[in-house]
Amino acid sequence: PYTEVVFNGVKNRTFSFTFKMVARNKGEQENIRRIINEFKFHRAPEMLFTNQSNYWLFPSEFDIQFLHKGGENPWLFKISTCAMTNFSVDYSPEGVMSVHDDGAPFSVEMSMEFTELEVLTKNNIKSEGF
């Protein structure tokens, strides 16, 4: 008739996003390459003073919003500031590697995982809509 529960703490929320990109022309191929390179750059830490000692700066932080008609979508949940914890690119999402004459892949699937940097409380959810 009795139930006991041990509270061990709260984990930060994680979010996964996957985008499949198929270029229709050379300009879009280059845009896909730029998008991938930008995320690869911002997921990595930065090293300062490489000649003297290793001093690391944290990777970039991300503020993610779901937009609708130029503003934040009130029907979807909010996400607090995040760090990218996983990033992968699949250059053969159909299972077969296919490229154009210049070597650009026909399609690319980019997967990202983010973890919020703060633990959300009832107060955050009630007052800020998280």
mmCIF file of N, CA and C in Angstrom:
data_model
loop_
_atom_site.group_PDB
_atom_site.id
_atom_site.type_symbol
_atom_site.label_atom_id
_atom_site.label_comp_id
_atom_site.label_asym_id
_atom_site.label_seq_id
_atom_site.Cartn_x
_atom_site.Cartn_y
_atom_site.Cartn_z
ATOM 1 N N PRO A 1 0.804 -1.217 0.000
ATOM 2 C CA PRO A 1 0.000 0.000 0.000
ATOM 3 C C PRO A 1 0.843 1.276 0.000
ATOM 4 N N TYR A 2 2.166 1.149 0.140
ATOM 5 C CA TYR A 2 3.024 2.332 0.223
ATOM 6 C C TYR A 2 3.982 2.378 -0.965
ATOM 7 N N THR A 3 4.302 3.584 -1.391
ATOM 8 C CA THR A 3 5.246 3.760 -2.488
ATOM 9 C C THR A 3 6.334 4.726 -2.049
ATOM 10 N N GLU A 4 7.562 4.371 -2.330
ATOM 11 C CA GLU A 4 8.682 5.261 -2.040
ATOM 12 C C GLU A 4 9.381 5.597 -3.343
ATOM 13 N N VAL A 5 9.795 6.841 -3.466
ATOM 14 C CA VAL A 5 10.516 7.292 -4.646
ATOM 15 C C VAL A 5 11.737 8.059 -4.178
ATOM 16 N N VAL A 6 12.867 7.763 -4.769
ATOM 17 C CA VAL A 6 14.093 8.491 -4.458
ATOM 18 C C VAL A 6 14.353 9.474 -5.592
ATOM 19 N N PHE A 7 14.461 10.735 -5.258
ATOM 20 C CA PHE A 7 14.724 11.772 -6.245
ATOM 21 C C PHE A 7 16.224 11.947 -6.388
ATOM 22 N N ASN A 8 16.768 11.643 -7.575
ATOM 23 C CA ASN A 8 18.210 11.731 -7.813
ATOM 24 C C ASN A 8 18.620 12.988 -8.559
ATOM 25 N N GLY A 9 17.677 13.788 -8.985
ATOM 26 C CA GLY A 9 18.017 15.006 -9.708
ATOM 27 C C GLY A 9 17.323 15.062 -11.056
ATOM 28 N N VAL A 10 17.583 16.127 -11.761
ATOM 29 C CA VAL A 10 16.966 16.362 -13.054
ATOM 30 C C VAL A 10 18.058 16.462 -14.100
ATOM 31 N N LYS A 11 17.840 15.829 -15.254
ATOM 32 C CA LYS A 11 18.800 15.930 -16.350
ATOM 33 C C LYS A 11 18.392 17.067 -17.274
ATOM 34 N N ASN A 12 19.370 17.663 -17.900
ATOM 35 C CA ASN A 12 19.097 18.700 -18.889
ATOM 36 C C ASN A 12 18.394 18.073 -20.091
ATOM 37 N N ARG A 13 17.470 18.820 -20.682
ATOM 38 C CA ARG A 13 16.748 18.305 -21.841
ATOM 39 C C ARG A 13 17.670 18.262 -23.054
ATOM 40 N N THR A 14 17.425 17.283 -23.923
ATOM 41 C CA THR A 14 18.165 17.179 -25.179
ATOM 42 C C THR A 14 17.172 17.225 -26.340
ATOM 43 N N PHE A 15 17.647 17.727 -27.472
ATOM 44 C CA PHE A 15 16.819 17.856 -28.666
ATOM 45 C C PHE A 15 17.615 17.398 -29.870
ATOM 46 N N SER A 16 16.974 16.620 -30.727
ATOM 47 C CA SER A 16 17.615 16.136 -31.949
ATOM 48 C C SER A 16 16.889 16.697 -33.161
ATOM 49 N N PHE A 17 17.664 17.097 -34.146
ATOM 50 C CA PHE A 17 17.121 17.619 -35.390
ATOM 51 C C PHE A 17 17.850 16.958 -36.554
ATOM 52 N N THR A 18 17.101 16.571 -37.577
ATOM 53 C CA THR A 18 17.673 15.988 -38.783
ATOM 54 C C THR A 18 17.122 16.728 -39.985
ATOM 55 N N PHE A 19 18.018 17.133 -40.870
ATOM 56 C CA PHE A 19 17.634 17.865 -42.070
ATOM 57 C C PHE A 19 18.196 17.145 -43.287
ATOM 58 N N LYS A 20 17.329 16.842 -44.239
ATOM 59 C CA LYS A 20 17.772 16.279 -45.504
ATOM 60 C C LYS A 20 17.782 17.410 -46.527
ATOM 61 N N MET A 21 18.917 17.589 -47.174
ATOM 62 C CA MET A 21 19.082 18.692 -48.127
ATOM 63 C C MET A 21 19.431 18.127 -49.494
ATOM 64 N N VAL A 22 18.653 18.526 -50.491
ATOM 65 C CA VAL A 22 18.867 18.106 -51.866
ATOM 66 C C VAL A 22 18.997 19.369 -52.712
ATOM 67 N N ALA A 23 20.157 19.552 -53.291
ATOM 68 C CA ALA A 23 20.413 20.755 -54.084
ATOM 69 C C ALA A 23 19.785 20.629 -55.466
ATOM 70 N N ARG A 24 19.182 21.743 -55.924
ATOM 71 C CA ARG A 24 18.600 21.765 -57.268
ATOM 72 C C ARG A 24 19.540 22.391 -58.291
ATOM 73 N N ASN A 25 20.581 23.085 -57.778
ATOM 74 C CA ASN A 25 21.533 23.716 -58.696
ATOM 75 C C ASN A 25 22.863 23.920 -57.970
ATOM 76 N N LYS A 26 23.842 24.446 -58.692
ATOM 77 C CA LYS A 26 25.196 24.631 -58.150
ATOM 78 C C LYS A 26 25.214 25.590 -56.950
ATOM 79 N N GLY A 27 24.402 26.640 -57.016
ATOM 80 C CA GLY A 27 24.336 27.584 -55.906
ATOM 81 C C GLY A 27 23.836 26.925 -54.620
ATOM 82 N N GLU A 28 22.830 26.085 -54.746
ATOM 83 C CA GLU A 28 22.319 25.383 -53.568
ATOM 84 C C GLU A 28 23.334 24.367 -53.046
ATOM 85 N N GLN A 29 24.098 23.739 -53.940
ATOM 86 C CA GLN A 29 25.160 22.833 -53.489
ATOM 87 C C GLN A 29 26.159 23.579 -52.608
ATOM 88 N N GLU A 30 26.530 24.761 -53.048
ATOM 89 C CA GLU A 30 27.490 25.558 -52.272
ATOM 90 C C GLU A 30 26.885 26.008 -50.941
ATOM 91 N N ASN A 31 25.602 26.342 -50.931
ATOM 92 C CA ASN A 31 24.939 26.727 -49.679
ATOM 93 C C ASN A 31 24.913 25.566 -48.688
ATOM 94 N N ILE A 32 24.666 24.358 -49.168
ATOM 95 C CA ILE A 32 24.675 23.179 -48.296
ATOM 96 C C ILE A 32 26.063 22.992 -47.690
ATOM 97 N N ARG A 33 27.094 23.157 -48.502
ATOM 98 C CA ARG A 33 28.463 23.035 -47.988
ATOM 99 C C ARG A 33 28.745 24.094 -46.921
ATOM 100 N N ARG A 34 28.289 25.320 -47.147
ATOM 101 C CA ARG A 34 28.498 26.397 -46.161
ATOM 102 C C ARG A 34 27.761 26.120 -44.857
ATOM 103 N N ILE A 35 26.523 25.618 -44.959
ATOM 104 C CA ILE A 35 25.756 25.299 -43.755
ATOM 105 C C ILE A 35 26.482 24.239 -42.933
ATOM 106 N N ILE A 36 26.925 23.174 -43.574
ATOM 107 C CA ILE A 36 27.631 22.094 -42.873
ATOM 108 C C ILE A 36 28.919 22.619 -42.234
ATOM 109 N N ASN A 37 29.692 23.388 -42.986
ATOM 110 C CA ASN A 37 30.954 23.924 -42.450
ATOM 111 C C ASN A 37 30.719 24.868 -41.277
ATOM 112 N N GLU A 38 29.640 25.632 -41.321
ATOM 113 C CA GLU A 38 29.339 26.559 -40.222
ATOM 114 C C GLU A 38 29.020 25.788 -38.942
ATOM 115 N N PHE A 39 28.222 24.747 -39.034
ATOM 116 C CA PHE A 39 27.917 23.943 -37.846
ATOM 117 C C PHE A 39 29.151 23.188 -37.354
ATOM 118 N N LYS A 40 29.980 22.667 -38.256
ATOM 119 C CA LYS A 40 31.208 21.990 -37.849
ATOM 120 C C LYS A 40 32.123 22.945 -37.092
ATOM 121 N N PHE A 41 32.219 24.183 -37.562
ATOM 122 C CA PHE A 41 33.059 25.188 -36.908
ATOM 123 C C PHE A 41 32.552 25.501 -35.501
ATOM 124 N N HIS A 42 31.251 25.727 -35.366
ATOM 125 C CA HIS A 42 30.702 26.179 -34.079
ATOM 126 C C HIS A 42 30.537 25.066 -33.051
ATOM 127 N N ARG A 43 30.605 23.809 -33.455
ATOM 128 C CA ARG A 43 30.517 22.721 -32.480
ATOM 129 C C ARG A 43 31.863 22.451 -31.811
ATOM 130 N N ALA A 44 32.945 22.968 -32.382
ATOM 131 C CA ALA A 44 34.288 22.660 -31.888
ATOM 132 C C ALA A 44 34.755 23.700 -30.858
ATOM 133 N N PRO A 45 35.579 23.277 -29.892
ATOM 134 C CA PRO A 45 36.163 24.241 -28.959
ATOM 135 C C PRO A 45 37.297 25.012 -29.642
ATOM 136 N N GLU A 46 37.734 26.046 -28.980
ATOM 137 C CA GLU A 46 38.841 26.851 -29.500
ATOM 138 C C GLU A 46 40.014 26.736 -28.530
ATOM 139 N N MET A 47 41.219 26.615 -29.076
ATOM 140 C CA MET A 47 42.396 26.502 -28.235
ATOM 141 C C MET A 47 43.196 27.797 -28.315
ATOM 142 N N LEU A 48 43.496 28.369 -27.152
ATOM 143 C CA LEU A 48 44.315 29.575 -27.072
ATOM 144 C C LEU A 48 45.687 29.233 -26.512
ATOM 145 N N PHE A 49 46.641 30.069 -26.810
ATOM 146 C CA PHE A 49 47.994 29.937 -26.267
ATOM 147 C C PHE A 49 48.601 28.576 -26.590
ATOM 148 N N THR A 50 48.528 28.154 -27.834
ATOM 149 C CA THR A 50 49.011 26.831 -28.195
ATOM 150 C C THR A 50 50.518 26.676 -28.002
ATOM 151 N N ASN A 51 51.267 27.765 -28.024
ATOM 152 C CA ASN A 51 52.717 27.671 -27.852
ATOM 153 C C ASN A 51 53.123 27.527 -26.395
ATOM 154 N N GLN A 52 52.292 28.054 -25.484
ATOM 155 C CA GLN A 52 52.668 28.047 -24.071
ATOM 156 C C GLN A 52 52.000 26.895 -23.315
ATOM 157 N N SER A 53 50.702 26.848 -23.373
ATOM 158 C CA SER A 53 49.938 25.792 -22.699
ATOM 159 C C SER A 53 48.577 25.696 -23.375
ATOM 160 N N ASN A 54 47.946 24.587 -23.172
ATOM 161 C CA ASN A 54 46.623 24.409 -23.768
ATOM 162 C C ASN A 54 45.570 25.061 -22.887
ATOM 163 N N TYR A 55 44.868 26.014 -23.459
ATOM 164 C CA TYR A 55 43.765 26.685 -22.774
ATOM 165 C C TYR A 55 42.573 26.626 -23.722
ATOM 166 N N TRP A 56 41.515 25.953 -23.294
ATOM 167 C CA TRP A 56 40.378 25.714 -24.167
ATOM 168 C C TRP A 56 39.249 26.686 -23.890
ATOM 169 N N LEU A 57 38.656 27.194 -24.948
ATOM 170 C CA LEU A 57 37.416 27.967 -24.848
ATOM 171 C C LEU A 57 36.275 27.053 -25.255
ATOM 172 N N PHE A 58 35.142 27.221 -24.619
ATOM 173 C CA PHE A 58 33.989 26.375 -24.905
ATOM 174 C C PHE A 58 33.527 26.546 -26.347
ATOM 175 N N PRO A 59 32.895 25.510 -26.915
ATOM 176 C CA PRO A 59 32.273 25.667 -28.234
ATOM 177 C C PRO A 59 31.150 26.702 -28.168
ATOM 178 N N SER A 60 30.632 27.056 -29.304
ATOM 179 C CA SER A 60 29.558 28.054 -29.375
ATOM 180 C C SER A 60 28.306 27.561 -28.662
ATOM 181 N N GLU A 61 27.508 28.518 -28.199
ATOM 182 C CA GLU A 61 26.196 28.226 -27.640
ATOM 183 C C GLU A 61 25.152 28.550 -28.699
ATOM 184 N N PHE A 62 24.017 27.866 -28.624
ATOM 185 C CA PHE A 62 22.970 28.016 -29.625
ATOM 186 C C PHE A 62 21.664 28.423 -28.961
ATOM 187 N N ASP A 63 20.987 29.391 -29.545
ATOM 188 C CA ASP A 63 19.640 29.769 -29.135
ATOM 189 C C ASP A 63 18.702 29.359 -30.263
ATOM 190 N N ILE A 64 17.885 28.355 -29.995
ATOM 191 C CA ILE A 64 17.028 27.753 -31.010
ATOM 192 C C ILE A 64 15.594 28.230 -30.795
ATOM 193 N N GLN A 65 14.965 28.654 -31.877
ATOM 194 C CA GLN A 65 13.566 29.077 -31.821
ATOM 195 C C GLN A 65 12.801 28.444 -32.968
ATOM 196 N N PHE A 66 11.537 28.175 -32.730
ATOM 197 C CA PHE A 66 10.628 27.739 -33.784
ATOM 198 C C PHE A 66 9.844 28.969 -34.220
ATOM 199 N N LEU A 67 10.000 29.351 -35.476
ATOM 200 C CA LEU A 67 9.382 30.576 -35.964
ATOM 201 C C LEU A 67 8.157 30.276 -36.822
ATOM 202 N N HIS A 68 7.241 31.235 -36.806
ATOM 203 C CA HIS A 68 6.045 31.163 -37.643
ATOM 204 C C HIS A 68 5.657 32.587 -38.018
ATOM 205 N N LYS A 69 5.653 32.865 -39.311
ATOM 206 C CA LYS A 69 5.279 34.190 -39.836
ATOM 207 C C LYS A 69 6.074 35.315 -39.183
ATOM 208 N N GLY A 70 7.372 35.129 -39.083
ATOM 209 C CA GLY A 70 8.262 36.177 -38.600
ATOM 210 C C GLY A 70 8.395 36.301 -37.102
ATOM 211 N N GLY A 71 7.687 35.504 -36.343
ATOM 212 C CA GLY A 71 7.790 35.554 -34.886
ATOM 213 C C GLY A 71 7.871 34.163 -34.303
ATOM 214 N N GLU A 72 8.092 34.108 -32.998
ATOM 215 C CA GLU A 72 8.189 32.819 -32.329
ATOM 216 C C GLU A 72 6.829 32.126 -32.321
ATOM 217 N N ASN A 73 6.818 30.843 -32.637
ATOM 218 C CA ASN A 73 5.572 30.089 -32.712
ATOM 219 C C ASN A 73 5.052 29.824 -31.299
ATOM 220 N N PRO A 74 3.876 30.381 -30.945
ATOM 221 C CA PRO A 74 3.368 30.218 -29.575
ATOM 222 C C PRO A 74 2.840 28.815 -29.282
ATOM 223 N N TRP A 75 2.667 27.984 -30.303
ATOM 224 C CA TRP A 75 2.131 26.639 -30.112
ATOM 225 C C TRP A 75 3.203 25.609 -29.798
ATOM 226 N N LEU A 76 4.453 25.943 -30.042
ATOM 227 C CA LEU A 76 5.540 24.991 -29.798
ATOM 228 C C LEU A 76 6.319 25.392 -28.553
ATOM 229 N N PHE A 77 6.980 24.431 -27.965
ATOM 230 C CA PHE A 77 7.754 24.668 -26.751
ATOM 231 C C PHE A 77 8.974 25.538 -27.032
ATOM 232 N N LYS A 78 9.475 26.163 -26.001
ATOM 233 C CA LYS A 78 10.705 26.945 -26.116
ATOM 234 C C LYS A 78 11.885 26.083 -25.711
ATOM 235 N N ILE A 79 13.048 26.462 -26.216
ATOM 236 C CA ILE A 79 14.292 25.771 -25.887
ATOM 237 C C ILE A 79 15.243 26.809 -25.304
ATOM 238 N N SER A 80 15.813 26.492 -24.174
ATOM 239 C CA SER A 80 16.792 27.377 -23.543
ATOM 240 C C SER A 80 18.118 27.297 -24.306
ATOM 241 N N THR A 81 19.069 28.138 -23.956
ATOM 242 C CA THR A 81 20.386 28.138 -24.602
ATOM 243 C C THR A 81 21.010 26.738 -24.514
ATOM 244 N N CYS A 82 21.560 26.284 -25.648
ATOM 245 C CA CYS A 82 22.064 24.910 -25.764
ATOM 246 C C CYS A 82 23.520 24.868 -26.207
ATOM 247 N N ALA A 83 24.109 23.703 -25.994
ATOM 248 C CA ALA A 83 25.394 23.347 -26.590
ATOM 249 C C ALA A 83 25.141 22.188 -27.538
ATOM 250 N N MET A 84 25.868 22.167 -28.653
ATOM 251 C CA MET A 84 25.741 21.053 -29.578
ATOM 252 C C MET A 84 26.559 19.888 -29.038
ATOM 253 N N THR A 85 25.901 18.761 -28.814
ATOM 254 C CA THR A 85 26.571 17.607 -28.224
ATOM 255 C C THR A 85 26.817 16.485 -29.225
ATOM 256 N N ASN A 86 26.223 16.586 -30.406
ATOM 257 C CA ASN A 86 26.479 15.592 -31.437
ATOM 258 C C ASN A 86 26.172 16.216 -32.793
ATOM 259 N N PHE A 87 26.989 15.862 -33.786
ATOM 260 C CA PHE A 87 26.799 16.383 -35.134
ATOM 261 C C PHE A 87 27.295 15.339 -36.116
ATOM 262 N N SER A 88 26.462 15.003 -37.093
ATOM 263 C CA SER A 88 26.900 14.044 -38.109
ATOM 264 C C SER A 88 26.314 14.428 -39.455
ATOM 265 N N VAL A 89 27.044 14.046 -40.498
ATOM 266 C CA VAL A 89 26.622 14.314 -41.863
ATOM 267 C C VAL A 89 26.679 13.005 -42.626
ATOM 268 N N ASP A 90 25.572 12.667 -43.276
ATOM 269 C CA ASP A 90 25.485 11.466 -44.096
ATOM 270 C C ASP A 90 25.412 11.913 -45.553
ATOM 271 N N TYR A 91 26.453 11.596 -46.308
ATOM 272 C CA TYR A 91 26.507 11.995 -47.710
ATOM 273 C C TYR A 91 25.854 10.967 -48.636
ATOM 274 N N SER A 92 25.281 9.919 -48.062
ATOM 275 C CA SER A 92 24.552 8.930 -48.868
ATOM 276 C C SER A 92 23.295 8.499 -48.114
ATOM 277 N N PRO A 93 22.353 9.430 -47.867
ATOM 278 C CA PRO A 93 21.173 9.085 -47.060
ATOM 279 C C PRO A 93 20.251 8.055 -47.710
ATOM 280 N N GLU A 94 20.364 7.853 -49.018
ATOM 281 C CA GLU A 94 19.546 6.844 -49.685
ATOM 282 C C GLU A 94 20.199 5.464 -49.640
ATOM 283 N N GLY A 95 21.394 5.377 -49.066
ATOM 284 C CA GLY A 95 22.086 4.106 -48.954
ATOM 285 C C GLY A 95 23.123 3.864 -50.032
ATOM 286 N N VAL A 96 23.150 4.715 -51.050
ATOM 287 C CA VAL A 96 24.112 4.590 -52.139
ATOM 288 C C VAL A 96 24.753 5.952 -52.352
ATOM 289 N N MET A 97 26.066 5.993 -52.414
ATOM 290 C CA MET A 97 26.774 7.254 -52.650
ATOM 291 C C MET A 97 26.591 7.666 -54.105
ATOM 292 N N SER A 98 26.007 8.822 -54.328
ATOM 293 C CA SER A 98 25.784 9.350 -55.674
ATOM 294 C C SER A 98 26.258 10.791 -55.707
ATOM 295 N N VAL A 99 27.078 11.125 -56.686
ATOM 296 C CA VAL A 99 27.618 12.480 -56.777
ATOM 297 C C VAL A 99 27.451 13.029 -58.187
ATOM 298 N N HIS A 100 27.481 14.352 -58.276
ATOM 299 C CA HIS A 100 27.464 15.038 -59.566
ATOM 300 C C HIS A 100 28.856 14.938 -60.199
ATOM 301 N N ASP A 101 29.016 15.470 -61.399
ATOM 302 C CA ASP A 101 30.294 15.430 -62.114
ATOM 303 C C ASP A 101 31.430 16.090 -61.333
ATOM 304 N N ASP A 102 31.091 17.133 -60.557
ATOM 305 C CA ASP A 102 32.129 17.846 -59.800
ATOM 306 C C ASP A 102 32.408 17.232 -58.431
ATOM 307 N N GLY A 103 31.728 16.119 -58.090
ATOM 308 C CA GLY A 103 31.953 15.446 -56.813
ATOM 309 C C GLY A 103 30.966 15.820 -55.728
ATOM 310 N N ALA A 104 30.114 16.831 -55.963
ATOM 311 C CA ALA A 104 29.123 17.230 -54.970
ATOM 312 C C ALA A 104 28.071 16.128 -54.827
ATOM 313 N N PRO A 105 27.709 15.766 -53.594
ATOM 314 C CA PRO A 105 26.717 14.709 -53.403
ATOM 315 C C PRO A 105 25.319 15.165 -53.850
ATOM 316 N N PHE A 106 24.517 14.203 -54.326
ATOM 317 C CA PHE A 106 23.147 14.512 -54.734
ATOM 318 C C PHE A 106 22.316 14.990 -53.554
ATOM 319 N N SER A 107 22.471 14.325 -52.411
ATOM 320 C CA SER A 107 21.724 14.719 -51.220
ATOM 321 C C SER A 107 22.585 14.515 -49.990
ATOM 322 N N VAL A 108 22.235 15.255 -48.950
ATOM 323 C CA VAL A 108 22.987 15.220 -47.702
ATOM 324 C C VAL A 108 21.979 15.217 -46.557
ATOM 325 N N GLU A 109 22.249 14.399 -45.537
ATOM 326 C CA GLU A 109 21.415 14.415 -44.337
ATOM 327 C C GLU A 109 22.284 14.844 -43.163
ATOM 328 N N MET A 110 21.889 15.909 -42.508
ATOM 329 C CA MET A 110 22.640 16.477 -41.391
ATOM 330 C C MET A 110 21.836 16.249 -40.111
ATOM 331 N N SER A 111 22.469 15.637 -39.109
ATOM 332 C CA SER A 111 21.820 15.368 -37.824
ATOM 333 C C SER A 111 22.571 16.090 -36.723
ATOM 334 N N MET A 112 21.803 16.706 -35.835
ATOM 335 C CA MET A 112 22.395 17.467 -34.732
ATOM 336 C C MET A 112 21.664 17.138 -33.440
ATOM 337 N N GLU A 113 22.401 17.122 -32.356
ATOM 338 C CA GLU A 113 21.797 16.964 -31.041
ATOM 339 C C GLU A 113 22.284 18.100 -30.162
ATOM 340 N N PHE A 114 21.351 18.687 -29.432
ATOM 341 C CA PHE A 114 21.648 19.809 -28.553
ATOM 342 C C PHE A 114 21.219 19.463 -27.137
ATOM 343 N N THR A 115 21.956 19.973 -26.153
ATOM 344 C CA THR A 115 21.607 19.819 -24.741
ATOM 345 C C THR A 115 21.517 21.195 -24.121
ATOM 346 N N GLU A 116 20.408 21.437 -23.424
ATOM 347 C CA GLU A 116 20.242 22.724 -22.755
ATOM 348 C C GLU A 116 21.299 22.892 -21.673
ATOM 349 N N LEU A 117 21.734 24.124 -21.472
ATOM 350 C CA LEU A 117 22.795 24.398 -20.506
ATOM 351 C C LEU A 117 22.264 24.621 -19.094
ATOM 352 N N GLU A 118 20.962 24.780 -18.959
ATOM 353 C CA GLU A 118 20.387 24.970 -17.634
ATOM 354 C C GLU A 118 19.273 23.958 -17.406
ATOM 355 N N VAL A 119 19.085 23.598 -16.161
ATOM 356 C CA VAL A 119 17.974 22.739 -15.789
ATOM 357 C C VAL A 119 16.755 23.632 -15.611
ATOM 358 N N LEU A 120 15.672 23.285 -16.273
ATOM 359 C CA LEU A 120 14.469 24.093 -16.182
ATOM 360 C C LEU A 120 13.646 23.699 -14.962
ATOM 361 N N THR A 121 13.055 24.708 -14.338
ATOM 362 C CA THR A 121 12.216 24.492 -13.163
ATOM 363 C C THR A 121 10.771 24.818 -13.494
ATOM 364 N N LYS A 122 9.881 24.548 -12.589
ATOM 365 C CA LYS A 122 8.470 24.897 -12.780
ATOM 366 C C LYS A 122 8.328 26.402 -13.024
ATOM 367 N N ASN A 123 9.150 27.194 -12.369
ATOM 368 C CA ASN A 123 9.097 28.644 -12.538
ATOM 369 C C ASN A 123 9.411 29.042 -13.977
ATOM 370 N N ASN A 124 10.449 28.422 -14.591
ATOM 371 C CA ASN A 124 10.766 28.701 -15.995
ATOM 372 C C ASN A 124 9.590 28.361 -16.900
ATOM 373 N N ILE A 125 8.981 27.223 -16.629
ATOM 374 C CA ILE A 125 7.880 26.768 -17.473
ATOM 375 C C ILE A 125 6.669 27.682 -17.321
ATOM 376 N N LYS A 126 6.359 28.061 -16.091
ATOM 377 C CA LYS A 126 5.177 28.891 -15.847
ATOM 378 C C LYS A 126 5.370 30.328 -16.317
ATOM 379 N N SER A 127 6.518 30.921 -16.032
ATOM 380 C CA SER A 127 6.702 32.345 -16.323
ATOM 381 C C SER A 127 7.275 32.623 -17.715
ATOM 382 N N GLU A 128 8.056 31.683 -18.261
ATOM 383 C CA GLU A 128 8.730 31.941 -19.533
ATOM 384 C C GLU A 128 8.250 31.048 -20.665
ATOM 385 N N GLY A 129 7.405 30.074 -20.375
ATOM 386 C CA GLY A 129 6.832 29.238 -21.418
ATOM 387 C C GLY A 129 7.702 28.094 -21.902
ATOM 388 N N PHE A 130 8.708 27.704 -21.122
ATOM 389 C CA PHE A 130 9.542 26.573 -21.524
ATOM 390 C C PHE A 130 8.775 25.307 -21.279
#
